[in-house]
mmCIF file of C-alpha atoms in Angstrom:
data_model
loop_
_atom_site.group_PDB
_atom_site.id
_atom_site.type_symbol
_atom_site.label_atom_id
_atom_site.label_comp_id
_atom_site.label_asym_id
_atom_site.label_seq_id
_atom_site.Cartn_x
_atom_site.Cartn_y
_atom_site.Cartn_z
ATOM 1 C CA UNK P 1 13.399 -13.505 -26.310
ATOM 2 C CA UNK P 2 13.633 -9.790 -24.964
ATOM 3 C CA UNK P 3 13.143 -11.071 -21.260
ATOM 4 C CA UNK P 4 15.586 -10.027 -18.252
ATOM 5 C CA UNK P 5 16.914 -13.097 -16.695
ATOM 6 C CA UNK P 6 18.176 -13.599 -13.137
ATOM 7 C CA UNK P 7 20.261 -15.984 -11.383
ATOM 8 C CA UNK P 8 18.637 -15.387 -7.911
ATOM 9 C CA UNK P 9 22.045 -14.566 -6.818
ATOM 10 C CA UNK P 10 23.387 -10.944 -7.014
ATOM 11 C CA UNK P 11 21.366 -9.772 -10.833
ATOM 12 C CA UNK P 12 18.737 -6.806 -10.705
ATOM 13 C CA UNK P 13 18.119 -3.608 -13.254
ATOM 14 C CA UNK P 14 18.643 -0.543 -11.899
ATOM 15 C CA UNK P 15 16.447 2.665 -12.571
ATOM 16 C CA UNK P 16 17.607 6.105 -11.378
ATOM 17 C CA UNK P 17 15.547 8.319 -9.527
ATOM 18 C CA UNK P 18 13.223 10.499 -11.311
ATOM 19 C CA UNK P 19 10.212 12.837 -10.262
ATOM 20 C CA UNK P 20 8.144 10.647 -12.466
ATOM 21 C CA UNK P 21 8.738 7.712 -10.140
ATOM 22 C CA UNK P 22 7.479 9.393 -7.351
ATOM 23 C CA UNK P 23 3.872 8.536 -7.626
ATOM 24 C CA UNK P 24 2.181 9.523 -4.786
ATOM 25 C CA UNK P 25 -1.903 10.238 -5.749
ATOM 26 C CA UNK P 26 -1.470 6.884 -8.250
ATOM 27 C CA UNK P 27 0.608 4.200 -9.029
ATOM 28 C CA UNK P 28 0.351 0.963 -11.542
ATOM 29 C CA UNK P 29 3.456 -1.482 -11.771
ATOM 30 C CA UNK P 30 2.977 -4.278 -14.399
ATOM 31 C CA UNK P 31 4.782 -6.750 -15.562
ATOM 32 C CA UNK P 32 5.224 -10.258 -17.315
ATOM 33 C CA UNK P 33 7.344 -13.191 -14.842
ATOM 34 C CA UNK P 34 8.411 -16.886 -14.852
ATOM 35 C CA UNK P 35 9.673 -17.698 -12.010
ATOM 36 C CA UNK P 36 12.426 -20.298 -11.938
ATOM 37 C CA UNK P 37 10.931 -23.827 -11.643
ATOM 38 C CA UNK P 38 13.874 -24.309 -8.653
ATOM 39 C CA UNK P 39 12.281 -21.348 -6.416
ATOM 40 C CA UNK P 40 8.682 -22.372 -6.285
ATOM 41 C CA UNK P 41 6.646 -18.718 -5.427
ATOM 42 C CA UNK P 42 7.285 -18.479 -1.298
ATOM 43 C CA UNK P 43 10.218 -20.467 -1.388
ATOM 44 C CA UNK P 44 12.068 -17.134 -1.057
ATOM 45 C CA UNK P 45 11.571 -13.175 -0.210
ATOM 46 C CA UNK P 46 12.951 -11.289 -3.612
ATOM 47 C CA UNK P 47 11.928 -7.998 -5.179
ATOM 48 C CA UNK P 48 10.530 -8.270 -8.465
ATOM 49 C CA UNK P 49 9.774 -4.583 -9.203
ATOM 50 C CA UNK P 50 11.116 -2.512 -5.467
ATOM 51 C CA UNK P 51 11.507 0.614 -4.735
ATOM 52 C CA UNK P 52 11.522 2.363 -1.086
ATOM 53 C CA UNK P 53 7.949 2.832 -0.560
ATOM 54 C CA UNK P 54 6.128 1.012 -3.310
ATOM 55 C CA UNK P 55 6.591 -2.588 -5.157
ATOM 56 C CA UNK P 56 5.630 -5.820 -5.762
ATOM 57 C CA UNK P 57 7.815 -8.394 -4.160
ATOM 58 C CA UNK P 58 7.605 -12.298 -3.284
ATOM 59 C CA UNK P 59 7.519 -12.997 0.616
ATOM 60 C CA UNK P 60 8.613 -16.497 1.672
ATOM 61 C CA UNK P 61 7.602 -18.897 4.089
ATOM 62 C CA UNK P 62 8.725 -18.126 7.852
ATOM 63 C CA UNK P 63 8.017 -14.369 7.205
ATOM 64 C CA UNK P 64 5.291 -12.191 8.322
ATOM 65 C CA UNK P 65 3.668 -12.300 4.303
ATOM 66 C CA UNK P 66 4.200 -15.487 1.921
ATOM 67 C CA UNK P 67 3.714 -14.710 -1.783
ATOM 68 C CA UNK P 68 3.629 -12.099 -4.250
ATOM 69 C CA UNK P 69 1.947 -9.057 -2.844
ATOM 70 C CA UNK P 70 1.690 -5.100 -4.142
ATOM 71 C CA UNK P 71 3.291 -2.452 -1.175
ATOM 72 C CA UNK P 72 2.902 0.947 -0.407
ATOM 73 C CA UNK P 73 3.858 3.499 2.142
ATOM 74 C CA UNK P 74 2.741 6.823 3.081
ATOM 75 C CA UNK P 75 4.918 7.364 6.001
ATOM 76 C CA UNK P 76 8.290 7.419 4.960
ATOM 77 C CA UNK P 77 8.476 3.799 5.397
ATOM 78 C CA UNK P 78 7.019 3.337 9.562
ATOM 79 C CA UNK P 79 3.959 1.232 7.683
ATOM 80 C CA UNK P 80 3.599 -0.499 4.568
ATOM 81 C CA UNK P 81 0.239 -1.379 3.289
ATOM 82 C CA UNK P 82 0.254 -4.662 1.570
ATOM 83 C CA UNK P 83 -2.347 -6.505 -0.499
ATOM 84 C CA UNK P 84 -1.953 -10.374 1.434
ATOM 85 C CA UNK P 85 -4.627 -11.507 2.960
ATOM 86 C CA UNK P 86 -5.320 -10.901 6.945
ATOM 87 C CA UNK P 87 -3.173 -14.395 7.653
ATOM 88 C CA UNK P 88 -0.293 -12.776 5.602
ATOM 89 C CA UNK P 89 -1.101 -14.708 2.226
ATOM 90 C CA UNK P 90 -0.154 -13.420 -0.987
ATOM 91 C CA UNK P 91 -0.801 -14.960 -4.329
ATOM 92 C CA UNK P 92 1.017 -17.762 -5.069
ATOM 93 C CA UNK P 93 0.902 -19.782 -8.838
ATOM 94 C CA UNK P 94 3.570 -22.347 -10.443
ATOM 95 C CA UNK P 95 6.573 -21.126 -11.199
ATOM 96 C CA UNK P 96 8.077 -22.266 -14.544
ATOM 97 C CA UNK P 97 4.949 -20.423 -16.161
ATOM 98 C CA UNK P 98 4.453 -16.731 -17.787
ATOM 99 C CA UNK P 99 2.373 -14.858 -15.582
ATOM 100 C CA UNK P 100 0.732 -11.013 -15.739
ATOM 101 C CA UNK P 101 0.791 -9.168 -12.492
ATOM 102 C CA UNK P 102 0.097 -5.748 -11.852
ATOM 103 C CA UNK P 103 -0.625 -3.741 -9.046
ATOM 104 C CA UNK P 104 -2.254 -0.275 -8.885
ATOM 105 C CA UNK P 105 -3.154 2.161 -6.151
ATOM 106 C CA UNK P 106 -5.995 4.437 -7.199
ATOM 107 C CA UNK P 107 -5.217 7.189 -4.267
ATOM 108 C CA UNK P 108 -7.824 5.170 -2.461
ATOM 109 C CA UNK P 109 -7.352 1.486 -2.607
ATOM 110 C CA UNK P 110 -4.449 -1.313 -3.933
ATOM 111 C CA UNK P 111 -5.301 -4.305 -5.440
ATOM 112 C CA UNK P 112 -3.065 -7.102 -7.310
ATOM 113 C CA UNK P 113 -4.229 -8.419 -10.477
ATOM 114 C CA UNK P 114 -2.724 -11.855 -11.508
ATOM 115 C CA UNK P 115 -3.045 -12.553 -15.421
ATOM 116 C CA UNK P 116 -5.706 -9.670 -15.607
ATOM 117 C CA UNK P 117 -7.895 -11.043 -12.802
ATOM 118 C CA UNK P 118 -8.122 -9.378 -9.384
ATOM 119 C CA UNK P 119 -6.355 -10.876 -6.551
ATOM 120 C CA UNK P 120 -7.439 -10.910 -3.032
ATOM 121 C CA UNK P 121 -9.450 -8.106 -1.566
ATOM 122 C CA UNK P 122 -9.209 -4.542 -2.101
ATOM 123 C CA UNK P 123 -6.683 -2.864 0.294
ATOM 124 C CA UNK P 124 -8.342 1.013 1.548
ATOM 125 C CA UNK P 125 -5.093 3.363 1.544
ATOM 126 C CA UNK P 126 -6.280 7.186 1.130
ATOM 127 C CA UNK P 127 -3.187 8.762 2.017
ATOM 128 C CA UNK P 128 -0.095 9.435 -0.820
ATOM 129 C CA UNK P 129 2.912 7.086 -1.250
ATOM 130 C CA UNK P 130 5.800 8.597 0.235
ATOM 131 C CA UNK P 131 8.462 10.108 -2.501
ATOM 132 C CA UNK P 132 11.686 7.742 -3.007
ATOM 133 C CA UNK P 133 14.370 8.751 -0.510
ATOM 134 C CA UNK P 134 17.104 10.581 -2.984
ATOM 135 C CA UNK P 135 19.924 7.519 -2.715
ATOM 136 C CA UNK P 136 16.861 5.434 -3.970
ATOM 137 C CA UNK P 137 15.968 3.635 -7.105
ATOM 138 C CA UNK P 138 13.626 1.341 -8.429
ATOM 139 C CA UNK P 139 15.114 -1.939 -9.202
ATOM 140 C CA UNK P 140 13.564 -4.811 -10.768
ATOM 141 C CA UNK P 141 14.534 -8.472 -9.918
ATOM 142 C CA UNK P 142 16.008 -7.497 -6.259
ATOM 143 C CA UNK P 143 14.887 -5.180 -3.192
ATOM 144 C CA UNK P 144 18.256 -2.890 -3.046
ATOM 145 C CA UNK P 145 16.494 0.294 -4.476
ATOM 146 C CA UNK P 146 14.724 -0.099 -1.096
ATOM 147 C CA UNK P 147 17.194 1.948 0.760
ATOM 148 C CA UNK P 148 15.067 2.118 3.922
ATOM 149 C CA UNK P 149 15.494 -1.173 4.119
ATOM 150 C CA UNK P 150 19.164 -2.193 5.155
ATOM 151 C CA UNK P 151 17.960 -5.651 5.320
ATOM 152 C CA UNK P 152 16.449 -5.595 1.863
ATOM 153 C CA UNK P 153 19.867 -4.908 0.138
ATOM 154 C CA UNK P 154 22.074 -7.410 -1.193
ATOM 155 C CA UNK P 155 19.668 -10.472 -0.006
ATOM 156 C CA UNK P 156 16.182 -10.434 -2.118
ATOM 157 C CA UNK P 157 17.253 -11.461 -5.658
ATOM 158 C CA UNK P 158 14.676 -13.163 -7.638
ATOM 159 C CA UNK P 159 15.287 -16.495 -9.940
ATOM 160 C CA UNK P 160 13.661 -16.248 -13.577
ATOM 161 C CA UNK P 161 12.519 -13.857 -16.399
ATOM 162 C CA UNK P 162 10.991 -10.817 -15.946
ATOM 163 C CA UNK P 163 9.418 -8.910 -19.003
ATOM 164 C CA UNK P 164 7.685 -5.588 -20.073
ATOM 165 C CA UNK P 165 7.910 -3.533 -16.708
ATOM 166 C CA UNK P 166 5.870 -0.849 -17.055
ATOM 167 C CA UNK P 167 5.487 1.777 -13.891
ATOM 168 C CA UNK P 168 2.796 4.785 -14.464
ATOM 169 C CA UNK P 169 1.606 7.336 -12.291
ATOM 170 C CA UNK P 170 -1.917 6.521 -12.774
ATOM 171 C CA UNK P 171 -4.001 3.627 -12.040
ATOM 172 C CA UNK P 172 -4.550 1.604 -15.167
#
């Protein structure tokens, strides 16, 4: 009953910027979601745990990457690294159901894990994850604390519950 809830609308957390949410050798973002049963997963693009060069996010149809996928980038934001398929596929499950996801980044590769089970492919990335520009923040149920993204602010709010973020500098 603890769960953050979003209207899909305008609703996100915001963390400040810290040093220990610059993870650049090793990252692991977790986290429990239902999506709304309204916004099937790839109905929409919204962040559910975003910050400049690192997240997990839901890309929607008519974009380059449908799904939930894990990001990272180690060039101040010139390339992300993503964990969709080569056709741009992310997972994609029911919405309207509690799901696990977490991503990690081991300083050599990124996977997604969906309710403890790897998805998709390893993705090789053997360079550190760029630090979190200092207007930044990480914000969970949007993309705005992606501030080298102007088009990522105000626009990618998710609909449904998101519970027990967790963020580490190490992979788990």
């Amino acid at each position: 009953g603890q769960a953050f809830g979003f209207d899909g609308i305008n609703d996100f957390v915001r963390i400040p910027k810290s040093a220990s949410l610059d993870a650049p050798k090793q990252l692991t973002i977790d986290f429990w979601m239902k999506a709304d049963p309204s916004t099937p997963i790839g109905s929409r693009t919204a962040g559910l745990v975003t910050s400049d060069f690192y997240g997990i996010e839901i890309g929607a149809v008519g974009e380059s990457n449908v799904g939930i996928e894990f990001y990272t980038s180690t060039d101040g934001g010139v390339n992300f690294a993503h964990t969709s398929d080569p056709t741009g596929q992310g997972a994609v499950f029911p919405a309207g159901e509690w799901h696990h996801v977490a991503g990690t980044y081991d300083g050599a590769h990124m996977q997604l894990y969906i309710d403890g089970l790897p998805w998709g492919q390893p993705r090789f990335q053997a360079s550190p994850i760029s630090p979190m520009l200092a207007t930044s923040f990480v914000a969970i149920g949007s993309e705005d604390g992606r501030r080298s993204c102007g088009s990522c602010i105000g626009s990618r709010y998710f609909m449904g519950l998101i519970d027990e973020v967790d963020v580490f500098n190490r992979a788990l």
